[in-house]
């Protein structure tokens, strides 16, 4: 067991196309940029998924049976893995949290100096608010943070969302981004860490600046989250 | 002399303590686990009970009637003896010592087919009568199978019960489906035993059950990730989590029926005959 607390991020939503994989990619690459150990886990069964973007550091897991759960959770809780990021697909959302609760995963994680944080991508759909409330009630001992992804839901009146879901005072914000840059980062060959280290020469300066600023804003929030979790 | 005075006081105090202990002593309890059909999970229920008693800090001794193998003994060797319940010396070993043993609870895992004969034998030796008089707490866990025949056992069993606390256990651990039971049928049978309480043992994830079986340790030891020797083990965290959740559910079920209160029942306080007299002679010698 290590003395240093390491973070475990669970990126989730009961809905598709809300930007779970984008948030997981950004989080994973935040650690890659800083040359810190990170392991990403993909619980999706529909593409494009995290493993398509970060094949070298992403493990595809299947928790539909006990054997798969053992392979996934037993490894996840092992020492010296570094930061852990789990991209929970909408189809395994319910099963994931049922298993996690039944086996006491988050309690054991804390016991092993792993601090969990659930990043819940909010959506204006009332079912999303309900799922958030249920999760907050059932996992009251675990940090749960709403994520406002303005990229995937730019047309949705987000002003109403916080009161509907009764969110915590803080949230993670994925800011708006121009359509051309969005198309760029949707390419499976695109890497935020590579961009951060050396922006492509053929990208216009204005776009480089816009994307750099955007990534910087997101990474800054991740840094703040680490401090909040006591993992910095 | 001060020495005699001190001896007198100490002995007098001890005597009062003895009298007081006598008044509040926990009644010995016998817990019988049985069912006339095999493979309904009697030993599994016995194991959950031993874990529950340990958690409640109840002193317990167990008897495994599955001679010569002794499945219960494999999991709980420290507290279990293998006995032949048909064998009179072994019956004496269990029932003649109920009052003298340090254990509050004597648990007997009765092997398949022996429940009715055992109850009959208990009636013959006057044990059921002693339970009726309130000298002994007698608890029966009747593990029911999925067939109608198992419901018939209830009627047979009820004839021997006396004042026993009767728990009818529906055990789902072995993938049992009580398909032959419809609500009206089993209600009709349950009604024949007034005061009977139903207990449900939920299903345990198959792989978890297998691993505990392979490890040959109590469920609580498996959860604590330890071997029988107490040395650290390396059982799967996921499986340990499933076993913990399952055992907690069962403990809640035992709490619901007030099992600890039943077993930890104190003997009725008898009024002391006269004032407790100090044993002066011993103090002076």
Coordinates of N, CA, C and O in Angstrom, one line a residue, chain A residues 7-13 19-25 27-28 31 38-44 50-51 57-63 72-77 81-90 92-93 96-97 100 105-106 109 114-121:
Chain A
X7 N -5.9 9.6 -7.2 CA -7.3 9.8 -7.5 C -7.9 8.7 -8.4 O -7.1 8.0 -9.1
X8 N -9.2 8.5 -8.2 CA -9.9 7.6 -9.1 C -11.1 8.3 -9.6 O -12.0 8.7 -8.8
X9 N -11.1 8.6 -10.9 CA -12.2 9.3 -11.5 C -13.2 8.4 -12.2 O -12.8 7.5 -13.0
X10 N -14.5 8.5 -11.9 CA -15.5 7.8 -12.5 C -16.3 8.7 -13.4 O -17.0 9.6 -12.9
X11 N -16.1 8.7 -14.7 CA -16.8 9.6 -15.6 C -18.1 8.9 -16.1 O -18.0 7.8 -16.7
X12 N -19.2 9.5 -15.8 CA -20.4 8.7 -16.1 C -21.6 9.6 -16.5 O -21.7 10.8 -16.2
X13 N -22.6 8.9 -17.0 CA -23.9 9.6 -17.3 C -24.8 8.4 -17.8 O -24.4 7.5 -18.4
X19 N -20.7 13.5 -23.8 CA -19.3 13.9 -23.7 C -18.5 13.2 -22.6 O -17.5 13.7 -22.2
X20 N -18.9 12.0 -22.3 CA -18.2 11.2 -21.2 C -16.8 10.9 -21.7 O -15.8 11.1 -21.0
X21 N -16.7 10.4 -23.0 CA -15.4 10.0 -23.5 C -14.5 11.2 -23.7 O -13.3 11.1 -23.4
X22 N -15.0 12.3 -24.0 CA -14.2 13.6 -24.1 C -13.6 13.9 -22.8 O -12.4 14.2 -22.7
X23 N -14.4 13.9 -21.7 CA -13.9 14.2 -20.4 C -12.9 13.2 -19.9 O -11.8 13.5 -19.4
X24 N -13.1 11.9 -20.2 CA -12.2 10.8 -19.9 C -10.8 11.0 -20.6 O -9.8 10.9 -20.1
X25 N -10.9 11.4 -21.9 CA -9.7 11.7 -22.7 C -8.9 12.8 -22.1 O -7.7 12.7 -21.9
X27 N -9.0 14.0 -19.1 CA -8.4 13.7 -17.8 C -7.2 12.8 -17.9 O -6.1 13.0 -17.3
X28 N -7.3 11.8 -18.8 CA -6.2 10.9 -19.0 C -5.0 11.7 -19.5 O -3.8 11.5 -19.0
X31 N -2.8 13.8 -17.2 CA -1.7 13.0 -16.5 C -0.6 12.7 -17.4 O 0.6 12.8 -17.0
X38 N -0.8 6.9 -15.1 CA -2.3 7.0 -15.3 C -2.7 5.7 -16.0 O -2.0 5.1 -16.8
X39 N -3.9 5.2 -15.6 CA -4.5 4.0 -16.2 C -5.9 4.4 -16.5 O -6.7 4.9 -15.7
X40 N -6.3 4.2 -17.8 CA -7.7 4.5 -18.2 C -8.4 3.1 -18.5 O -7.9 2.2 -18.9
X41 N -9.7 3.2 -18.1 CA -10.6 2.0 -18.3 C -11.8 2.3 -19.1 O -12.5 3.3 -18.7
X42 N -12.1 1.5 -20.0 CA -13.2 1.8 -20.9 C -14.3 0.8 -20.7 O -14.1 -0.4 -21.0
X43 N -15.4 1.2 -20.2 CA -16.5 0.3 -19.9 C -17.6 0.5 -21.0 O -18.8 0.4 -20.7
X44 N -17.2 0.9 -22.2 CA -18.2 1.2 -23.3 C -18.2 0.0 -24.2 O -17.2 -0.7 -24.3
X50 N -13.2 5.4 -25.6 CA -11.9 5.9 -25.1 C -10.8 5.1 -25.7 O -9.7 5.7 -26.0
X51 N -10.9 3.8 -25.8 CA -9.8 2.9 -26.3 C -9.5 3.3 -27.8 O -8.4 3.0 -28.2
X57 N -3.0 3.3 -23.5 CA -3.1 3.4 -22.0 C -4.5 3.0 -21.5 O -4.9 3.2 -20.4
X58 N -5.3 2.6 -22.4 CA -6.7 2.2 -22.1 C -7.0 0.7 -22.1 O -6.6 0.0 -23.0
X59 N -7.6 0.2 -21.0 CA -8.0 -1.2 -21.0 C -9.5 -1.3 -21.1 O -10.2 -0.6 -20.4
X60 N -9.9 -2.1 -22.0 CA -11.4 -2.3 -22.2 C -11.8 -3.4 -21.2 O -11.2 -4.4 -21.0
X61 N -12.8 -3.0 -20.4 CA -13.2 -4.0 -19.4 C -14.7 -4.3 -19.6 O -15.5 -3.5 -20.1
X62 N -15.0 -5.5 -19.1 CA -16.4 -6.0 -19.2 C -16.8 -6.5 -17.8 O -16.2 -7.4 -17.3
X63 N -17.8 -5.8 -17.2 CA -18.2 -6.2 -15.8 C -19.5 -6.9 -15.8 O -20.2 -6.9 -14.8
X72 N -11.5 -6.7 -13.3 CA -11.5 -5.3 -13.4 C -11.2 -4.6 -12.0 O -10.3 -3.9 -11.8
X73 N -12.1 -5.0 -11.0 CA -12.0 -4.3 -9.7 C -10.8 -4.7 -8.9 O -10.2 -3.9 -8.2
X74 N -10.4 -6.0 -9.0 CA -9.3 -6.5 -8.3 C -8.0 -5.8 -8.8 O -7.1 -5.5 -8.0
X75 N -7.9 -5.6 -10.1 CA -6.8 -4.9 -10.6 C -6.8 -3.4 -10.3 O -5.8 -2.8 -10.0
X76 N -8.0 -2.9 -10.4 CA -8.2 -1.4 -10.2 C -7.7 -1.0 -8.8 O -7.2 0.1 -8.6
X77 N -7.9 -1.9 -7.9 CA -7.6 -1.6 -6.5 C -6.2 -1.9 -6.1 O -5.7 -1.6 -5.0
X81 N -0.7 1.9 -9.3 CA -1.3 2.1 -10.6 C -1.3 3.6 -11.0 O -1.2 3.9 -12.2
X82 N -1.3 4.5 -10.1 CA -1.3 5.9 -10.4 C -2.8 6.3 -10.5 O -3.7 5.7 -9.9
X83 N -3.0 7.4 -11.2 CA -4.4 7.9 -11.3 C -5.2 6.9 -12.2 O -4.6 6.3 -13.1
X84 N -6.5 6.8 -11.8 CA -7.3 5.8 -12.5 C -8.5 6.6 -13.1 O -9.1 7.4 -12.3
X85 N -8.8 6.4 -14.3 CA -10.0 7.0 -15.0 C -10.9 5.9 -15.6 O -10.4 5.1 -16.3
X86 N -12.1 5.9 -15.2 CA -13.1 4.9 -15.7 C -14.1 5.6 -16.5 O -14.8 6.5 -16.0
X87 N -14.2 5.3 -17.7 CA -15.3 5.8 -18.6 C -16.5 4.8 -18.6 O -16.4 3.7 -19.1
X88 N -17.5 5.2 -17.9 CA -18.7 4.3 -17.7 C -19.7 4.6 -18.7 O -20.4 5.7 -18.7
X89 N -20.0 3.6 -19.6 CA -20.9 3.8 -20.6 C -22.4 3.8 -20.0 O -22.6 3.2 -19.0
X90 N -23.3 4.4 -20.7 CA -24.7 4.5 -20.2 C -25.3 3.1 -20.0 O -26.1 2.9 -19.2
X92 N -23.8 0.4 -19.0 CA -23.4 -0.3 -17.8 C -23.5 0.6 -16.6 O -23.1 0.2 -15.5
X93 N -24.1 1.8 -16.7 CA -24.2 2.8 -15.6 C -24.8 2.1 -14.4 O -24.2 2.1 -13.3
X96 N -22.8 -0.9 -13.0 CA -21.5 -0.5 -12.4 C -21.8 0.0 -11.0 O -21.1 -0.5 -10.0
X97 N -22.7 0.9 -10.8 CA -23.0 1.4 -9.4 C -23.6 0.4 -8.5 O -23.4 0.4 -7.3
X100 N -20.5 -1.8 -7.5 CA -19.6 -1.0 -6.7 C -20.2 -0.9 -5.2 O -19.4 -1.0 -4.3
X105 N -16.8 -1.1 -3.0 CA -15.6 -0.7 -3.7 C -15.0 0.6 -3.2 O -13.8 0.7 -3.0
X106 N -15.8 1.6 -3.1 CA -15.3 3.0 -2.7 C -14.7 3.0 -1.3 O -13.7 3.6 -1.1
X109 N -11.4 1.4 -1.6 CA -10.5 2.2 -2.3 C -9.9 3.3 -1.3 O -8.7 3.5 -1.3
X114 N -6.8 5.5 -2.1 CA -7.3 5.8 -3.4 C -8.6 6.7 -3.2 O -9.5 6.2 -2.6
X115 N -8.6 7.9 -3.7 CA -9.7 8.8 -3.4 C -10.6 8.9 -4.6 O -10.2 9.4 -5.7
X116 N -11.8 8.4 -4.5 CA -12.7 8.4 -5.7 C -13.5 9.7 -5.9 O -13.8 10.4 -4.9
X117 N -13.7 10.0 -7.1 CA -14.5 11.2 -7.5 C -15.4 10.8 -8.7 O -14.9 10.4 -9.7
X118 N -16.7 11.0 -8.5 CA -17.6 10.7 -9.6 C -17.9 12.0 -10.4 O -18.3 13.0 -9.8
X119 N -17.6 11.9 -11.6 CA -17.8 13.1 -12.5 C -19.1 12.7 -13.3 O -19.0 11.9 -14.2
X120 N -20.2 13.4 -13.0 CA -21.5 13.1 -13.6 C -21.8 14.1 -14.6 O -22.0 15.3 -14.3
X121 N -21.9 13.7 -15.9 CA -22.2 14.7 -16.9 C -23.6 15.0 -16.9 O -24.5 14.1 -17.2

